[in-house]
Coordinates of N, CA and C in Angstrom, one line a residue:
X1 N -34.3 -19.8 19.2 CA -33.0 -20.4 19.2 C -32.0 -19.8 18.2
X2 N -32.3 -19.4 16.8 CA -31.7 -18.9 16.0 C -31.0 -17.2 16.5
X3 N -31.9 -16.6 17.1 CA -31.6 -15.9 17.5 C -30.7 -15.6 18.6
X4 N -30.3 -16.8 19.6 CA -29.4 -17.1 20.8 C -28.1 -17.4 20.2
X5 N -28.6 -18.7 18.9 CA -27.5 -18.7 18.3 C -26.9 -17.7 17.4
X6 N -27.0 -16.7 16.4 CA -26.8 -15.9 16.4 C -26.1 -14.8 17.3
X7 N -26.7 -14.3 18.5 CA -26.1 -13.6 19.3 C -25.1 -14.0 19.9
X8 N -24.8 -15.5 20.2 CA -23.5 -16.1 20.9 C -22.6 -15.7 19.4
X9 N -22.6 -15.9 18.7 CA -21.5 -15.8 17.4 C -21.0 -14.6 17.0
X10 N -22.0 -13.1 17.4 CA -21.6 -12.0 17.0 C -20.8 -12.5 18.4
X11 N -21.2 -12.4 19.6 CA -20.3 -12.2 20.7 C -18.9 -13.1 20.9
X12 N -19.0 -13.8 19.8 CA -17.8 -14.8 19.9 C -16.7 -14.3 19.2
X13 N -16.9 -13.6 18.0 CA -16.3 -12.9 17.0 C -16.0 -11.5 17.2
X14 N -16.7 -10.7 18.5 CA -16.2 -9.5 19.1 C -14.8 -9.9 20.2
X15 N -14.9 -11.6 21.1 CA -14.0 -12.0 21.7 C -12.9 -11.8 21.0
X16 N -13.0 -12.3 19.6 CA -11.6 -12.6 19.2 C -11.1 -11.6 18.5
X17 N -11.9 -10.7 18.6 CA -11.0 -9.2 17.7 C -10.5 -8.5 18.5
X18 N -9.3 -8.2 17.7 CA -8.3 -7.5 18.0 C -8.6 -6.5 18.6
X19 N -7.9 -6.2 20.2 CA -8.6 -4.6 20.4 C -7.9 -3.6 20.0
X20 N -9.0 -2.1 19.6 CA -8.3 -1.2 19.1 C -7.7 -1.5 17.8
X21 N -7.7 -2.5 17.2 CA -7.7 -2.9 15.6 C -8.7 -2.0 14.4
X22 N -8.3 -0.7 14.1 CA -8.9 -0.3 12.9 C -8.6 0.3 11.9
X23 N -7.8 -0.6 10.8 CA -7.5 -1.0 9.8 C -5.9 -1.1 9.5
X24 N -5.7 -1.2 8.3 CA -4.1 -0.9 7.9 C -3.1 -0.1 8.6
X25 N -2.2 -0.5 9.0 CA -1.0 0.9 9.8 C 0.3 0.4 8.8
X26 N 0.7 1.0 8.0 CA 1.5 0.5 6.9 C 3.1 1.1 8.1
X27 N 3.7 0.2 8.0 CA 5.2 0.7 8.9 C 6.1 1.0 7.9
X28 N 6.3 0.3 6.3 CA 7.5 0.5 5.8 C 7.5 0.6 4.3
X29 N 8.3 1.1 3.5 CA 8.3 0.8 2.6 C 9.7 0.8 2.0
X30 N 9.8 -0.5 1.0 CA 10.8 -0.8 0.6 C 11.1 -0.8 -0.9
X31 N 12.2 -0.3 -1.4 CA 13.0 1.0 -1.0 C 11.7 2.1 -0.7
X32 N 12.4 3.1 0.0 CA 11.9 4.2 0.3 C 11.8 5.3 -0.3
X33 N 12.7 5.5 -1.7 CA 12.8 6.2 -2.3 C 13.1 6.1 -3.9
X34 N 12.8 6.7 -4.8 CA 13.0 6.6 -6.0 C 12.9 7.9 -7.2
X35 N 13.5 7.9 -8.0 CA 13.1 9.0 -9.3 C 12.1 9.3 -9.9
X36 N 11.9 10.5 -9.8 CA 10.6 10.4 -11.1 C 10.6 10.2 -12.4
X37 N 11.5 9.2 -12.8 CA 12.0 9.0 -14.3 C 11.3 7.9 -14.8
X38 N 11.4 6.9 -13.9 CA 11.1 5.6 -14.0 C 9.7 5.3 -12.7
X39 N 9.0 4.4 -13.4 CA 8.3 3.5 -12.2 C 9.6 2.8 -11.4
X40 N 8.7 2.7 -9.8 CA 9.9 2.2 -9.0 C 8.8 1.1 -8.3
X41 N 9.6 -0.8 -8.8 CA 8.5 -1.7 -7.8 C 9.2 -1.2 -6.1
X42 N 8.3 -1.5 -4.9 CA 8.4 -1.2 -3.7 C 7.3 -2.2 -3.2
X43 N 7.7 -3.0 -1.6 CA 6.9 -3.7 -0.7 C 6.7 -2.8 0.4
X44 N 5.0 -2.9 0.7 CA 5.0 -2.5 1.7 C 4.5 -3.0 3.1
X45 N 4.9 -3.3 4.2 CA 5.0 -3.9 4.9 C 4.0 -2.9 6.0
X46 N 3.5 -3.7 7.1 CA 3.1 -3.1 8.2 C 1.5 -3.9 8.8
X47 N 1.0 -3.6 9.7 CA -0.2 -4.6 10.6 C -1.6 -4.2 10.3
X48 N -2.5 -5.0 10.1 CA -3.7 -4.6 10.3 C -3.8 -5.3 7.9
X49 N -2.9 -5.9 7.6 CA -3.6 -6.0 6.4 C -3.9 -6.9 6.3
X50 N -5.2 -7.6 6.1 CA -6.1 -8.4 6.4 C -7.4 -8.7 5.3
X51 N -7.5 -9.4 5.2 CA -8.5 -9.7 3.7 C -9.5 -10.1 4.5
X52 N -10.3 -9.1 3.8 CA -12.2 -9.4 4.4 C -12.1 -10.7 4.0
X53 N -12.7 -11.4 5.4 CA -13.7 -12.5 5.3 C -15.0 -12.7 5.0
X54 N -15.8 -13.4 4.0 CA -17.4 -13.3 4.8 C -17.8 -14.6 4.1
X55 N -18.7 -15.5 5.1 CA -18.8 -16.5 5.2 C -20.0 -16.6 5.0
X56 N -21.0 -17.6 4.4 CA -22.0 -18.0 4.5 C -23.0 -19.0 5.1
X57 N -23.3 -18.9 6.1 CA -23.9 -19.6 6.7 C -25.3 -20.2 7.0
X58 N -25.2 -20.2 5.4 CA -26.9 -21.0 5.2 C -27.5 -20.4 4.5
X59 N -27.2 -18.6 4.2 CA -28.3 -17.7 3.5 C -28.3 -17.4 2.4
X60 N -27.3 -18.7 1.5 CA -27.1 -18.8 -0.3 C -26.4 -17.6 -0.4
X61 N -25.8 -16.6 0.3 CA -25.0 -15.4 0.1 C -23.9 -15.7 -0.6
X62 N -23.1 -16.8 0.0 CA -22.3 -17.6 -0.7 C -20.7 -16.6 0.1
X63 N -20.1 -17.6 0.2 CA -18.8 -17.5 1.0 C -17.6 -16.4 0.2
X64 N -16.9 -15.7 0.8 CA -15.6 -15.3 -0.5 C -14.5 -14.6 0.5
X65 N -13.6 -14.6 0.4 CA -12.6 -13.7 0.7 C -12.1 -12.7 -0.1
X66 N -12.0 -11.4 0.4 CA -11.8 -10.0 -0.5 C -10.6 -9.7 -0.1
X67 N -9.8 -9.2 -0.8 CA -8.5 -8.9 -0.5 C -7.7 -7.6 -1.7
X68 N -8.3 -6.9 -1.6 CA -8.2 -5.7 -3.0 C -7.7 -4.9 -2.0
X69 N -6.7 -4.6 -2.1 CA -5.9 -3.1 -1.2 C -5.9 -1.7 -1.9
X70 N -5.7 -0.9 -1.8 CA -5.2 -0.2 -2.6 C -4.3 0.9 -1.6
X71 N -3.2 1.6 -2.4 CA -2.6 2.4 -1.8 C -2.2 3.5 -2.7
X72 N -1.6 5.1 -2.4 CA -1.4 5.9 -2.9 C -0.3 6.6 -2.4
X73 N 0.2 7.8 -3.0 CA 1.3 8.4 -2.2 C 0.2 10.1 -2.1
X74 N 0.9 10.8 -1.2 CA -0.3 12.1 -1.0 C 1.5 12.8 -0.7
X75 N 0.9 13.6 -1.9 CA 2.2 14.9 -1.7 C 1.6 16.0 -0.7
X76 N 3.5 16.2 0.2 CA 2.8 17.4 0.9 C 2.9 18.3 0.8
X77 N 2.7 19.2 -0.8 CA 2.1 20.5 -1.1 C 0.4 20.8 -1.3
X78 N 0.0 19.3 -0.9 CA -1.5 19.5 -1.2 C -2.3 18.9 -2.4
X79 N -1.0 18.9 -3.6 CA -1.6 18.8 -4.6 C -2.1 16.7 -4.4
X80 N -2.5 16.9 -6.1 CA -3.3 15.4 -6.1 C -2.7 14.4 -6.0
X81 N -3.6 13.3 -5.2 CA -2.3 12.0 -4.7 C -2.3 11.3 -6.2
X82 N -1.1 10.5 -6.1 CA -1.1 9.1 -7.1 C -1.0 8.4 -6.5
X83 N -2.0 7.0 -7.6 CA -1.9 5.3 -7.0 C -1.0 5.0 -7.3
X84 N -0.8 4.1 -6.5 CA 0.5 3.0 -6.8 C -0.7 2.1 -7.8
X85 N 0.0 1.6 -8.7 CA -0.4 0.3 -9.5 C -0.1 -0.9 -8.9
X86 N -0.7 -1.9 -9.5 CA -0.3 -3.6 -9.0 C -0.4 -3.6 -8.0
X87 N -0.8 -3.1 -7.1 CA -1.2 -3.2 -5.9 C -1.7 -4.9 -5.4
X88 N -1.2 -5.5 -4.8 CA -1.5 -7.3 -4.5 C -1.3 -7.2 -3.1
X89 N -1.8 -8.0 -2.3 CA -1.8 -8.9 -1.2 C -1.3 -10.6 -1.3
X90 N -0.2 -10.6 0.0 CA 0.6 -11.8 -0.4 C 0.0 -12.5 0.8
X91 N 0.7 -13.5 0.8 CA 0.5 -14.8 1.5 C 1.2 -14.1 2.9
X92 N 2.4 -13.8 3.0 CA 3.1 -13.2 3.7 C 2.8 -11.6 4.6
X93 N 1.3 -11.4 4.3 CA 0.3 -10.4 4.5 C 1.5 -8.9 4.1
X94 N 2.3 -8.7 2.9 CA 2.7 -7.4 2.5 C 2.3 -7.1 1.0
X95 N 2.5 -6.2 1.0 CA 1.5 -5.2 -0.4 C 2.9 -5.1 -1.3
X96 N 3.1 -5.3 -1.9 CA 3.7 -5.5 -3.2 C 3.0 -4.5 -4.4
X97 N 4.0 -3.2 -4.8 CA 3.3 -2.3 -5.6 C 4.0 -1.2 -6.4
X98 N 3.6 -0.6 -7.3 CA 5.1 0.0 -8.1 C 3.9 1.7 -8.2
X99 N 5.1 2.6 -7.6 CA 5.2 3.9 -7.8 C 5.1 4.0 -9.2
X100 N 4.1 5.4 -9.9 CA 4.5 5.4 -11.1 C 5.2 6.4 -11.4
X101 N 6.1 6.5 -12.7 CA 6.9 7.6 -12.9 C 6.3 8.9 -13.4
X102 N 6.7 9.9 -13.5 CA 6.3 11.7 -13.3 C 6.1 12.2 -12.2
X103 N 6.6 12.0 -11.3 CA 6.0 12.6 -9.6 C 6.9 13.3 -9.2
X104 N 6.9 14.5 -8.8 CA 7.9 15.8 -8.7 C 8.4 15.0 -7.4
X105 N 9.3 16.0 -7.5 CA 10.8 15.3 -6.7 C 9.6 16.0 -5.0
X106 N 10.5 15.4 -3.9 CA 9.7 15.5 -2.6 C 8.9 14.5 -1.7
X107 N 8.8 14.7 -0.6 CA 8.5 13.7 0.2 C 6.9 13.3 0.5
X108 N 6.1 12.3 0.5 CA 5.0 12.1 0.0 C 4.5 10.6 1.6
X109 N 3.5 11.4 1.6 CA 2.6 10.0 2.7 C 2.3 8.9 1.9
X110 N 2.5 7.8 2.6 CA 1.7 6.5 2.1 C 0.5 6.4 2.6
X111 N -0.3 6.1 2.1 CA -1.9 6.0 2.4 C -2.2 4.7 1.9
X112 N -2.7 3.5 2.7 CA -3.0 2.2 2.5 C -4.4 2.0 2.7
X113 N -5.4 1.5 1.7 CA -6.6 1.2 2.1 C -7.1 -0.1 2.0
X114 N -7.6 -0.7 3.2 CA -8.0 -2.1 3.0 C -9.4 -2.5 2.2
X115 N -9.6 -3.8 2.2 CA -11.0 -4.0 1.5 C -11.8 -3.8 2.1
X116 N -12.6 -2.9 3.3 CA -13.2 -2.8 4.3 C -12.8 -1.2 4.1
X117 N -12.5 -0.2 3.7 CA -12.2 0.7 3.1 C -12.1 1.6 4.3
X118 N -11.2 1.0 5.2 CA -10.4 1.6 6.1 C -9.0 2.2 5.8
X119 N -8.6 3.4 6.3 CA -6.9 3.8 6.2 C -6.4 3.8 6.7
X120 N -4.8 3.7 6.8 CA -3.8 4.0 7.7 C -2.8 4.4 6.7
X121 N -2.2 5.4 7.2 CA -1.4 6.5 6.7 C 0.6 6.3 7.5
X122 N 1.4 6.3 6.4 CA 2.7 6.3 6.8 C 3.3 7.6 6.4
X123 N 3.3 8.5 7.7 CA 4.0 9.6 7.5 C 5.2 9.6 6.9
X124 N 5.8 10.7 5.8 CA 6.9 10.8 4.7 C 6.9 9.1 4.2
X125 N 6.3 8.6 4.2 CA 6.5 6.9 3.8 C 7.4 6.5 2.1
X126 N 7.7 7.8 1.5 CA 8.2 7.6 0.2 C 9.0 9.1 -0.1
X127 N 9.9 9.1 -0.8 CA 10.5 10.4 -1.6 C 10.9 9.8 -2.6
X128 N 10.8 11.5 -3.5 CA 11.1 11.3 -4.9 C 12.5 11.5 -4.7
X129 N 13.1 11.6 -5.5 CA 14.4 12.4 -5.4 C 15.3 13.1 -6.4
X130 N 14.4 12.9 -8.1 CA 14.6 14.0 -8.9 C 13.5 13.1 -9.9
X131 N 13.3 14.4 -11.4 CA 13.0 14.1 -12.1 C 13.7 13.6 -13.4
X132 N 13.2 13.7 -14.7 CA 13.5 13.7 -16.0 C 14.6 15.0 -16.1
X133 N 14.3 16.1 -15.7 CA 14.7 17.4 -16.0 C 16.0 17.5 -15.1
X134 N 15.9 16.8 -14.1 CA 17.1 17.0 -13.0 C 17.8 15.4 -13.3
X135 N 17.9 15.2 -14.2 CA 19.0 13.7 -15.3 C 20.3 14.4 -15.6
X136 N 20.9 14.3 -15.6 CA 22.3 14.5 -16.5 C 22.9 13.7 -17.3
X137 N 22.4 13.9 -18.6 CA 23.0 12.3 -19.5 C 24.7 12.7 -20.0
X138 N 25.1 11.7 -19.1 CA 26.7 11.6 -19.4 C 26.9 10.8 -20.5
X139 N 27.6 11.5 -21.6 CA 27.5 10.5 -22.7 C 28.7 9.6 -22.3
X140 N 29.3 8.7 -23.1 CA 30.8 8.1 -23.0 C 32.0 8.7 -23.8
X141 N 33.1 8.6 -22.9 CA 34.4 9.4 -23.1 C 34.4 9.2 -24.6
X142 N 35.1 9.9 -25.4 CA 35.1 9.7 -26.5 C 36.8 9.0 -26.7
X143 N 37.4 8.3 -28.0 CA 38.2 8.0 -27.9 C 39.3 9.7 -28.4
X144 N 40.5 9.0 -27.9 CA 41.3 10.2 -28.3 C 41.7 10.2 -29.9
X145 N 42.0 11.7 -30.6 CA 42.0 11.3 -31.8 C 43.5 11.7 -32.6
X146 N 43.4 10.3 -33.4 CA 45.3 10.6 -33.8 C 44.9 11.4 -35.0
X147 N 46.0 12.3 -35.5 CA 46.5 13.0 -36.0 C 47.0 13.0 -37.0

């Protein structure tokens, strides 16, 4: 019996999944762009973000929901990606997360990974759009000087 029951539940839980569901497809990110002077906060929005479930059902494993995302930007000269920090999962199932500052100017993939350490990738999903070095500090007019 254990075993019938068991097999009706895996089969019950294959009914209700999503088909063709495998993993994060991140659609957006808000703003889309930012400096490499400063950290820039940004939400990211898109389907499949979903916090592991796992339940226990009698075998003291003990119940929990996991919900640890993480995401990165991947430059496309090759070189090495950066995390985004703060990385959170909302109620509202979007990622909430802040670019960090130093990232050469250029346009960069978002790469979203779920707690099930699946990916989905948003093509150009971020640009930089200058650095520290490409700043121009405008001082203020000076007053005019009497004589």
């Amino acid at each position: 019996m254990h075993t019938t029951s068991l097999r009706s539940l895996l089969l019950l839980g294959a009914a209700c999944a999503r088909p063709g569901h495998l993993g994060p497809v991140p659609l957006s990110v808000v703003p889309a762009q930012g400096t490499g002077t400063a950290v820039t906060p940004v939400e990211i929005t898109g389907v499949g973000f979903d916090a592991e479930v796992k339940t226990d059902y009698g075998d003291g494993s003990g119940s929990a929901v996991q919900a640890v995302f993480a995401a990165r930007l991947l430059p496309w000269d090759g070189s090495h990606a950066a995390a985004l920090s703060s990385v959170a999962y909302t109620q509202r199932r979007t990622l909430p997360a802040v670019v960090p500052a130093g990232l050469a100017p250029g346009h960069y993939d978002l790469e979203v990974t779920d707690p099930r350490g699946r990916t989905g990738v948003l093509p150009e999903g971020f640009e930089i759009t200058s650095t520290a070095a490409d700043v121009v500090v405008v001082g203020l007019p000076q007053s005019p000087r009497v004589h």
